[in-house]
Short mmCIF file of C-alpha atoms and ligand atoms in Angstrom, two decimals:
data_model
loop_
_atom_site.label_atom_id
_atom_site.label_comp_id
_atom_site.label_asym_id
_atom_site.label_seq_id
_atom_site.Cartn_x
_atom_site.Cartn_y
_atom_site.Cartn_z
CA MET H 1 130.78 99.69 95.08
CA SER H 2 129.71 99.34 91.44
CA GLN H 3 127.68 101.38 88.97
CA LEU H 4 125.03 99.08 87.55
CA LEU H 5 122.35 99.35 84.88
CA ILE H 6 119.22 97.38 85.71
CA THR H 7 116.76 96.75 82.87
CA GLY H 8 113.23 95.91 84.03
CA GLY H 9 114.21 96.93 87.56
CA ALA H 10 110.68 97.99 88.53
CA GLY H 11 109.29 94.46 88.06
CA PHE H 12 108.77 91.68 90.59
CA ILE H 13 112.28 90.22 90.62
CA GLY H 14 114.04 93.44 89.55
CA SER H 15 112.68 95.48 92.47
CA HIS H 16 113.89 92.92 95.02
CA VAL H 17 117.30 92.70 93.36
CA CYS H 18 117.55 96.53 93.32
CA LEU H 19 116.96 96.53 97.07
CA SER H 20 119.71 93.97 97.73
CA LEU H 21 122.12 95.80 95.41
CA LEU H 22 121.46 99.17 97.09
CA GLU H 23 121.99 97.59 100.49
CA GLY H 24 125.28 96.24 99.13
CA GLY H 25 126.37 99.83 98.47
CA ASN H 26 125.99 99.85 94.67
CA ASN H 27 124.70 102.78 92.60
CA LEU H 28 121.90 101.91 90.20
CA VAL H 29 120.32 103.24 87.03
CA VAL H 30 117.05 101.52 86.13
CA ILE H 31 115.48 101.48 82.67
CA ASP H 32 111.91 100.19 82.53
CA ASP H 33 108.98 100.95 80.23
CA PHE H 34 106.54 100.16 83.09
CA SER H 35 104.49 97.96 80.75
CA ASN H 36 104.19 95.40 83.56
CA SER H 37 105.09 97.35 86.69
CA SER H 38 104.39 100.41 88.76
CA HIS H 39 106.56 103.43 89.63
CA GLN H 40 105.67 102.72 93.24
CA SER H 41 107.81 99.60 93.47
CA LEU H 42 111.05 101.56 93.18
CA GLN H 43 109.77 104.34 95.46
CA ARG H 44 109.26 101.68 98.10
CA VAL H 45 112.69 100.21 97.39
CA CYS H 46 114.10 103.67 98.19
CA GLU H 47 112.07 103.78 101.42
CA LEU H 48 113.26 100.34 102.47
CA SER H 49 116.91 101.00 101.73
CA SER H 50 116.76 104.56 103.14
CA VAL H 51 118.20 105.85 99.87
CA LYS H 52 117.42 109.54 99.78
CA ASP H 53 120.24 110.49 97.50
CA GLU H 54 118.92 110.22 93.98
CA ARG H 55 122.44 109.62 92.68
CA ARG H 56 122.18 106.13 94.20
CA LEU H 57 119.08 105.16 92.20
CA LYS H 58 118.13 106.88 88.96
CA VAL H 59 115.07 105.74 87.05
CA PHE H 60 114.50 106.16 83.32
CA GLN H 61 111.27 105.31 81.58
CA GLY H 62 112.29 103.73 78.29
CA ASP H 63 112.11 100.72 76.01
CA ILE H 64 115.10 98.40 75.64
CA ARG H 65 114.26 98.07 71.94
CA ASN H 66 114.99 101.78 71.50
CA PRO H 67 118.75 102.52 71.32
CA LYS H 68 118.15 106.19 72.20
CA ASP H 69 116.36 105.25 75.42
CA LEU H 70 119.24 102.95 76.32
CA GLN H 71 121.86 105.57 75.46
CA ASN H 72 120.07 108.06 77.77
CA ALA H 73 120.53 105.59 80.59
CA PHE H 74 124.22 105.08 79.72
CA ASP H 75 124.67 108.87 79.63
CA ALA H 76 123.26 109.18 83.15
CA ILE H 77 126.61 108.40 84.73
CA ASP H 78 130.09 109.78 84.03
CA SER H 79 131.93 106.48 83.81
CA ALA H 80 130.96 103.19 82.12
CA PHE H 81 128.66 100.75 83.90
CA ASP H 82 130.48 97.95 85.69
CA ALA H 83 127.68 95.58 84.71
CA VAL H 84 124.15 95.34 83.34
CA VAL H 85 121.53 93.19 85.08
CA HIS H 86 118.95 92.37 82.45
CA PHE H 87 115.42 91.59 83.65
CA ALA H 88 113.35 93.47 81.06
CA GLY H 89 111.20 91.10 79.07
CA LEU H 90 107.85 89.38 78.71
CA LYS H 91 107.23 86.21 80.73
CA ALA H 92 103.71 84.81 80.30
CA VAL H 93 103.83 81.40 78.64
CA GLY H 94 100.20 81.40 77.43
CA GLU H 95 100.49 84.90 75.99
CA SER H 96 103.72 83.92 74.19
CA CYS H 97 101.82 81.20 72.31
CA LYS H 98 99.31 83.80 71.09
CA SER H 99 101.81 86.59 70.34
CA PRO H 100 105.15 85.03 69.35
CA LEU H 101 106.21 88.08 67.31
CA ARG H 102 105.87 90.33 70.34
CA TYR H 103 107.82 87.90 72.52
CA TRP H 104 110.65 87.56 70.00
CA ASP H 105 110.72 91.32 69.54
CA VAL H 106 110.91 92.29 73.23
CA ASN H 107 112.95 89.37 74.53
CA VAL H 108 115.33 88.69 71.64
CA ASN H 109 115.46 91.93 69.65
CA GLY H 110 115.40 93.92 72.92
CA THR H 111 118.44 92.00 74.16
CA ARG H 112 120.20 92.38 70.79
CA CYS H 113 119.67 96.12 71.02
CA LEU H 114 120.93 96.22 74.62
CA LEU H 115 124.10 94.30 73.70
CA GLU H 116 124.81 96.68 70.83
CA VAL H 117 124.51 99.74 73.06
CA MET H 118 126.63 98.02 75.73
CA LYS H 119 129.35 97.33 73.17
CA ASN H 120 129.27 100.94 71.90
CA ASN H 121 129.70 102.11 75.49
CA ASP H 122 132.48 99.66 76.36
CA CYS H 123 130.43 97.68 78.84
CA ARG H 124 130.85 93.92 78.43
CA THR H 125 129.46 92.49 81.65
CA ILE H 126 125.88 91.22 81.81
CA VAL H 127 123.73 89.07 84.08
CA PHE H 128 120.76 87.64 82.21
CA SER H 129 117.43 86.36 83.62
CA SER H 130 117.06 82.95 82.06
CA SER H 131 114.60 80.29 83.08
CA ALA H 132 114.24 76.63 83.98
CA THR H 133 111.58 76.61 81.26
CA LEU H 134 114.57 75.95 78.91
CA TYR H 135 114.69 72.35 80.10
CA GLY H 136 111.20 71.56 78.78
CA TYR H 137 110.38 68.02 79.89
CA PRO H 138 113.69 67.13 81.58
CA ASP H 139 115.08 63.59 81.47
CA GLN H 140 116.82 64.08 84.77
CA VAL H 141 115.33 65.58 87.95
CA PRO H 142 116.97 67.34 89.83
CA THR H 143 118.18 68.93 86.59
CA PRO H 144 121.80 70.10 86.15
CA GLU H 145 122.88 72.92 83.81
CA SER H 146 124.31 70.34 81.41
CA ALA H 147 120.81 68.98 80.61
CA ASP H 148 119.47 69.39 77.07
CA ILE H 149 117.91 72.71 76.12
CA ARG H 150 114.55 71.98 74.52
CA PRO H 151 111.90 74.53 75.41
CA VAL H 152 108.31 73.74 74.56
CA ASN H 153 106.76 77.18 74.12
CA PRO H 154 107.64 80.51 72.42
CA TYR H 155 108.61 82.13 75.73
CA GLY H 156 111.14 79.35 76.29
CA HIS H 157 112.35 79.62 72.69
CA THR H 158 113.14 83.31 73.21
CA LYS H 159 115.14 82.53 76.38
CA ALA H 160 117.09 79.83 74.51
CA ALA H 161 117.74 82.27 71.64
CA VAL H 162 119.09 84.92 74.04
CA GLU H 163 121.39 82.39 75.73
CA GLN H 164 122.70 81.46 72.26
CA LEU H 165 123.17 85.13 71.33
CA LEU H 166 125.13 85.68 74.55
CA ALA H 167 127.33 82.65 73.79
CA ASP H 168 127.97 84.06 70.30
CA MET H 169 128.95 87.44 71.79
CA ALA H 170 131.37 85.74 74.19
CA SER H 171 133.06 83.93 71.28
CA SER H 172 133.13 86.98 69.01
CA GLU H 173 135.67 88.99 70.99
CA PRO H 174 137.49 88.70 74.30
CA GLY H 175 136.37 90.65 77.33
CA TRP H 176 132.75 89.59 77.78
CA ARG H 177 131.71 88.56 81.27
CA ILE H 178 128.31 86.89 81.09
CA ALA H 179 126.15 85.06 83.62
CA CYS H 180 122.98 83.27 82.51
CA LEU H 181 120.92 82.60 85.62
CA ARG H 182 118.23 80.00 85.12
CA TYR H 183 115.56 80.70 87.73
CA PHE H 184 113.28 77.92 88.92
CA ASN H 185 110.02 79.23 90.50
CA PRO H 186 110.62 82.63 92.16
CA VAL H 187 107.98 83.42 94.80
CA GLY H 188 107.56 85.29 98.08
CA ALA H 189 108.30 88.92 98.75
CA HIS H 190 110.45 91.17 100.90
CA PRO H 191 109.46 90.39 104.53
CA SER H 192 108.39 94.02 105.11
CA GLY H 193 105.36 93.45 102.86
CA LEU H 194 106.19 96.71 101.06
CA ILE H 195 107.25 95.19 97.73
CA GLY H 196 106.02 92.01 96.06
CA GLU H 197 104.50 90.41 92.99
CA ASP H 198 101.65 92.38 91.41
CA PRO H 199 100.33 90.49 88.39
CA ASN H 200 97.90 92.05 85.93
CA GLY H 201 94.45 90.42 85.93
CA THR H 202 93.85 86.93 87.24
CA PRO H 203 97.19 85.34 88.15
CA ASN H 204 98.47 82.37 86.15
CA ASN H 205 101.03 81.42 88.78
CA LEU H 206 100.39 79.44 91.93
CA PHE H 207 101.59 81.76 94.72
CA PRO H 208 99.79 84.92 93.62
CA TYR H 209 96.66 82.81 93.01
CA ILE H 210 96.73 81.31 96.51
CA SER H 211 97.38 84.73 98.08
CA GLN H 212 94.45 86.25 96.21
CA VAL H 213 92.19 83.44 97.39
CA ALA H 214 93.41 84.07 100.95
CA VAL H 215 92.68 87.79 100.74
CA GLY H 216 89.21 87.12 99.30
CA ARG H 217 89.75 88.36 95.74
CA LEU H 218 89.32 84.87 94.27
CA LYS H 219 86.95 82.15 95.41
CA GLU H 220 88.93 78.95 95.15
CA LEU H 221 92.07 77.49 93.70
CA GLU H 222 91.99 74.86 90.99
CA VAL H 223 94.83 72.35 91.34
CA PHE H 224 95.96 71.53 87.82
CA GLY H 225 96.18 67.74 87.78
CA CYS H 226 95.87 65.10 90.49
CA ASP H 227 97.26 62.20 88.47
CA TRP H 228 100.90 63.23 88.07
CA PRO H 229 103.43 60.58 89.10
CA THR H 230 104.32 62.47 92.29
CA ILE H 231 103.96 62.06 96.04
CA ASP H 232 100.25 63.09 96.08
CA GLY H 233 99.38 63.36 92.37
CA SER H 234 99.83 67.15 92.13
CA ALA H 235 102.81 68.63 90.26
CA VAL H 236 106.14 69.36 91.96
CA ARG H 237 108.19 72.57 91.61
CA ASP H 238 111.33 74.09 93.07
CA TYR H 239 110.05 77.33 94.64
CA ILE H 240 112.77 79.85 95.47
CA HIS H 241 112.30 82.88 97.73
CA VAL H 242 112.80 86.08 95.73
CA MET H 243 115.19 87.44 98.41
CA ASP H 244 117.40 84.35 98.03
CA LEU H 245 117.25 84.95 94.28
CA ALA H 246 118.21 88.61 94.84
CA GLU H 247 121.23 87.62 96.93
CA GLY H 248 122.24 85.15 94.21
CA HIS H 249 122.40 88.05 91.73
CA CYS H 250 124.69 90.05 94.05
CA GLU H 251 127.03 87.05 94.27
CA ALA H 252 126.97 86.51 90.51
CA ILE H 253 127.92 90.15 89.80
CA ASP H 254 130.81 90.00 92.29
CA PHE H 255 131.98 86.72 90.80
CA LEU H 256 131.96 88.09 87.24
CA ASN H 257 133.80 91.27 88.18
CA ARG H 258 136.41 89.37 90.22
CA GLY H 259 137.29 86.69 87.72
CA LYS H 260 138.57 86.50 84.18
CA PRO H 261 136.19 87.18 81.29
CA GLN H 262 133.93 84.16 80.86
CA LEU H 263 130.40 82.95 80.27
CA ILE H 264 128.84 81.06 83.14
CA THR H 265 125.43 79.44 83.46
CA PHE H 266 123.84 78.63 86.81
CA ASN H 267 120.60 77.15 88.02
CA LEU H 268 119.08 79.26 90.80
CA GLY H 269 116.86 76.97 92.84
CA THR H 270 116.78 75.29 96.23
CA GLY H 271 117.12 71.68 95.06
CA ASN H 272 113.89 70.81 96.94
CA GLY H 273 110.58 70.11 95.26
CA TYR H 274 107.10 70.64 96.73
CA SER H 275 103.77 69.56 95.30
CA VAL H 276 100.86 71.99 94.83
CA VAL H 277 99.02 70.33 97.72
CA GLN H 278 102.09 70.64 99.96
CA VAL H 279 102.26 74.35 99.11
CA ILE H 280 98.58 74.81 100.01
CA ASP H 281 99.14 72.99 103.33
CA ALA H 282 102.21 75.11 104.13
CA PHE H 283 100.33 78.33 103.30
CA GLU H 284 97.38 77.34 105.50
CA LYS H 285 99.65 76.41 108.37
CA VAL H 286 101.66 79.63 108.25
CA THR H 287 98.72 82.01 107.80
CA GLY H 288 95.93 80.16 109.62
CA ILE H 289 93.70 80.82 106.60
CA GLU H 290 91.91 77.98 104.84
CA ILE H 291 92.41 77.89 101.07
CA PRO H 292 89.40 76.32 99.38
CA TYR H 293 90.57 74.24 96.42
CA ARG H 294 89.36 71.62 94.01
CA MET H 295 91.22 69.11 91.92
CA GLY H 296 91.12 69.88 88.19
CA LEU H 297 92.67 68.66 84.97
CA ARG H 298 96.32 68.96 84.01
CA ARG H 299 97.25 72.33 82.46
CA ILE H 300 98.58 72.10 78.90
CA GLY H 301 102.38 72.39 78.79
CA ASP H 302 102.90 71.52 82.49
CA VAL H 303 105.48 68.99 83.62
CA ALA H 304 105.18 66.60 86.57
CA CYS H 305 108.32 67.70 88.29
CA SER H 306 110.80 70.56 87.94
CA VAL H 307 113.61 70.75 90.49
CA ALA H 308 117.08 72.32 90.24
CA ASP H 309 120.36 70.64 90.82
CA PRO H 310 121.97 73.71 92.43
CA SER H 311 125.38 72.11 93.11
CA LEU H 312 127.32 74.04 90.44
CA VAL H 313 126.39 77.48 91.78
CA ALA H 314 127.11 76.32 95.34
CA GLU H 315 130.54 75.13 94.30
CA ARG H 316 131.50 78.14 92.14
CA LEU H 317 129.85 81.04 94.02
CA GLY H 318 129.48 79.53 97.47
CA TRP H 319 125.83 80.56 97.27
CA LYS H 320 122.82 78.58 98.36
CA THR H 321 119.29 79.43 99.39
CA LYS H 322 118.51 80.11 103.06
CA ARG H 323 114.75 80.56 103.14
CA SER H 324 112.15 77.81 103.60
CA LEU H 325 108.76 77.16 102.01
CA SER H 326 107.17 78.57 105.20
CA ASP H 327 109.17 81.79 104.74
CA MET H 328 107.92 82.02 101.16
CA CYS H 329 104.30 81.59 102.31
CA ARG H 330 104.67 84.04 105.21
CA ASP H 331 106.20 86.77 103.04
CA SER H 332 103.81 86.33 100.10
CA TRP H 333 100.98 86.71 102.56
CA ALA H 334 102.52 89.77 104.29
CA TRP H 335 102.67 91.50 100.90
CA GLN H 336 99.16 90.43 99.78
CA LYS H 337 97.54 91.30 103.10
CA ALA H 338 99.07 94.78 103.17
CA ASN H 339 98.39 95.37 99.45
CA PRO H 340 95.27 93.38 98.56
CA TYR H 341 95.08 95.07 95.15
CA GLY H 342 98.82 95.44 94.55
CA TYR H 343 100.55 98.79 94.11
CA CYS H 344 97.91 100.76 92.24
CA HIS H 345 95.07 100.49 94.70
CA HIS H 346 97.03 100.87 97.88
P1 NAD Z 401 108.12 91.45 85.55
O1 NAD Z 401 107.18 91.52 84.40
O2 NAD Z 401 107.61 91.76 86.91
O3 NAD Z 401 109.39 92.38 85.26
C1 NAD Z 401 109.84 92.68 83.95
C2 NAD Z 401 110.02 94.19 83.87
O4 NAD Z 401 110.47 94.52 82.54
C3 NAD Z 401 108.71 94.96 84.09
O5 NAD Z 401 108.95 96.01 85.03
C4 NAD Z 401 108.36 95.51 82.72
O6 NAD Z 401 107.66 96.74 82.80
C5 NAD Z 401 109.73 95.64 82.08
N1 NAD Z 401 109.71 95.60 80.60
C6 NAD Z 401 109.01 94.75 79.79
N2 NAD Z 401 109.27 95.03 78.50
C7 NAD Z 401 110.16 96.06 78.49
C8 NAD Z 401 110.80 96.81 77.46
N3 NAD Z 401 110.57 96.55 76.16
N4 NAD Z 401 111.64 97.82 77.80
C9 NAD Z 401 111.86 98.11 79.11
N5 NAD Z 401 111.28 97.44 80.12
C10 NAD Z 401 110.44 96.43 79.82
O7 NAD Z 401 108.78 89.99 85.53
P2 NAD Z 401 109.71 89.29 86.61
O8 NAD Z 401 108.96 88.15 87.18
O9 NAD Z 401 110.32 90.28 87.49
O10 NAD Z 401 110.81 88.67 85.62
C11 NAD Z 401 112.02 89.31 85.34
C12 NAD Z 401 112.81 88.49 84.33
O11 NAD Z 401 113.03 87.18 84.88
C13 NAD Z 401 112.11 88.27 82.99
O12 NAD Z 401 113.07 88.34 81.96
C14 NAD Z 401 111.56 86.87 83.11
O13 NAD Z 401 111.42 86.24 81.86
C15 NAD Z 401 112.61 86.19 83.95
N6 NAD Z 401 112.09 85.02 84.69
C16 NAD Z 401 111.04 85.19 85.52
C17 NAD Z 401 110.52 84.10 86.21
C18 NAD Z 401 109.34 84.25 87.14
O14 NAD Z 401 108.78 83.23 87.56
N7 NAD Z 401 108.93 85.43 87.54
C19 NAD Z 401 111.08 82.82 86.02
C20 NAD Z 401 112.17 82.70 85.17
C21 NAD Z 401 112.67 83.81 84.51
C1 UD1 Z 402 105.36 78.88 84.80
C2 UD1 Z 402 105.87 78.73 83.40
C3 UD1 Z 402 107.36 78.96 83.39
C4 UD1 Z 402 107.66 80.34 83.95
C5 UD1 Z 402 107.06 80.46 85.33
C6 UD1 Z 402 107.20 81.85 85.87
C7 UD1 Z 402 104.40 77.13 82.29
C8 UD1 Z 402 104.26 75.76 81.70
N1 UD1 Z 402 105.55 77.41 82.90
O1 UD1 Z 402 106.00 77.90 85.62
O2 UD1 Z 402 107.86 78.88 82.08
O3 UD1 Z 402 109.06 80.54 84.02
O4 UD1 Z 402 105.66 80.16 85.28
O5 UD1 Z 402 106.35 82.76 85.24
O6 UD1 Z 402 103.49 77.94 82.16
N2 UD1 Z 402 99.07 75.57 89.53
C9 UD1 Z 402 97.83 75.14 89.93
N3 UD1 Z 402 96.80 76.05 89.94
C10 UD1 Z 402 96.96 77.35 89.56
C11 UD1 Z 402 98.25 77.78 89.16
C12 UD1 Z 402 99.28 76.86 89.14
O7 UD1 Z 402 97.64 73.98 90.27
O8 UD1 Z 402 95.97 78.11 89.58
C13 UD1 Z 402 100.18 74.60 89.54
C14 UD1 Z 402 100.81 74.40 88.17
O9 UD1 Z 402 100.15 73.40 87.45
C15 UD1 Z 402 102.24 74.01 88.56
C16 UD1 Z 402 102.48 74.77 89.87
O10 UD1 Z 402 101.19 75.11 90.37
O11 UD1 Z 402 102.30 72.65 88.81
C17 UD1 Z 402 103.29 76.05 89.65
O12 UD1 Z 402 102.67 76.79 88.62
P1 UD1 Z 402 103.17 78.24 88.18
O13 UD1 Z 402 103.31 79.09 89.37
O14 UD1 Z 402 102.28 78.72 87.08
O15 UD1 Z 402 104.65 77.99 87.64
P2 UD1 Z 402 105.14 76.96 86.51
O16 UD1 Z 402 104.05 76.41 85.72
O17 UD1 Z 402 106.07 76.00 87.16
#
């Protein structure tokens, strides 16, 4: 059993990881400013994990850029945290091109602030949400962790900067235990349909878009590009079920706490790629709902193919994904069907 601080724990990935960590017997303190999430997500996490004891999950509304807010969270428990799991941040690629200052402030300055408060409180273990977006246009697919880091948008630049900052911390003094987890495309939801992804406005990402077409909120899907050098001309991604991702975090925390101080970097993906058209087919097959779609132009900044080489994490943590593309479709749909307008309008 560990005492963990979870930044951004009310968000899409954070809420699912909180559930897995509670089920693993850990005690959690969440700090979130709720700028992109709802209080309901963590209430439902409590329902799902049957946590009635509020000592197991404490929630603080606060901004990671504010040291006082962070210190309040550190003061919530008697001992030091065993680790911090750091999700808080901004993640929309298009928005990052329009507002780079905001992205650098929240993602980079926010992490700098978090690390300073961690150091002051003698906590030197952190799991960081990094992204496959770091690889830009990769030379090698499936892509291993050793591939070049060359992001192509401000969001990616902030993730690269945080990875560098973490490497600098690890070299500055002994004792840091750091895991950078590079997620590929997290999708799906907890199979209960009680928690899931609840984007603001029209979704940019494929799974929430398809689910909103299925539930009747959107008319049709536009497939961005039909002339990519792939199996059917649409772009290929490595979709990973958010519950597999959540279990990967539990393994990474155990690994860090067991071993010697070190910095590790892992891809979290399945190693399998699916095209947009294959995803539509899988969704239709699983749900029995037809998804009207039309072929459109390529989206600026997209790559043909992004797939993880997940062999390093398998070898070091003994972790690999268990859930299929059909599971991802089934669970995304269970969430969307039960919550057509997300948390707020339930
Ligand atoms: P999300 O927006 O659902 O969750 C982020 C959470 O952080 C939200 O609850 C938000 O309210 C909170 N937050 C934002 N700014 C904050 C601040 N200044 N102080 C405190 N809390 C703040 O996003 P997500 O999809 O759950 O992503 C979690 C992390 O994983 C992010 O760092 C993201 O960049 C990274 N990531 C996500 C994906 C993806 O496809 N979803 C892929 C790769 C990496
Ligand atoms: C995007 C970001 C990535 C980020 C991730 C999670 C870009 C270039 N990349 O990944 O940095 O980590 O989201 O937030 O923005 N698609 C359609 N129609 C749609 C929506 C998507 O055809 O309406 C296609 C896309 O072109 C892509 C695939 O579906 O080929 C997946 O798209 P998406 O879910 O947005 O993820 P990525 O672009 O891979």
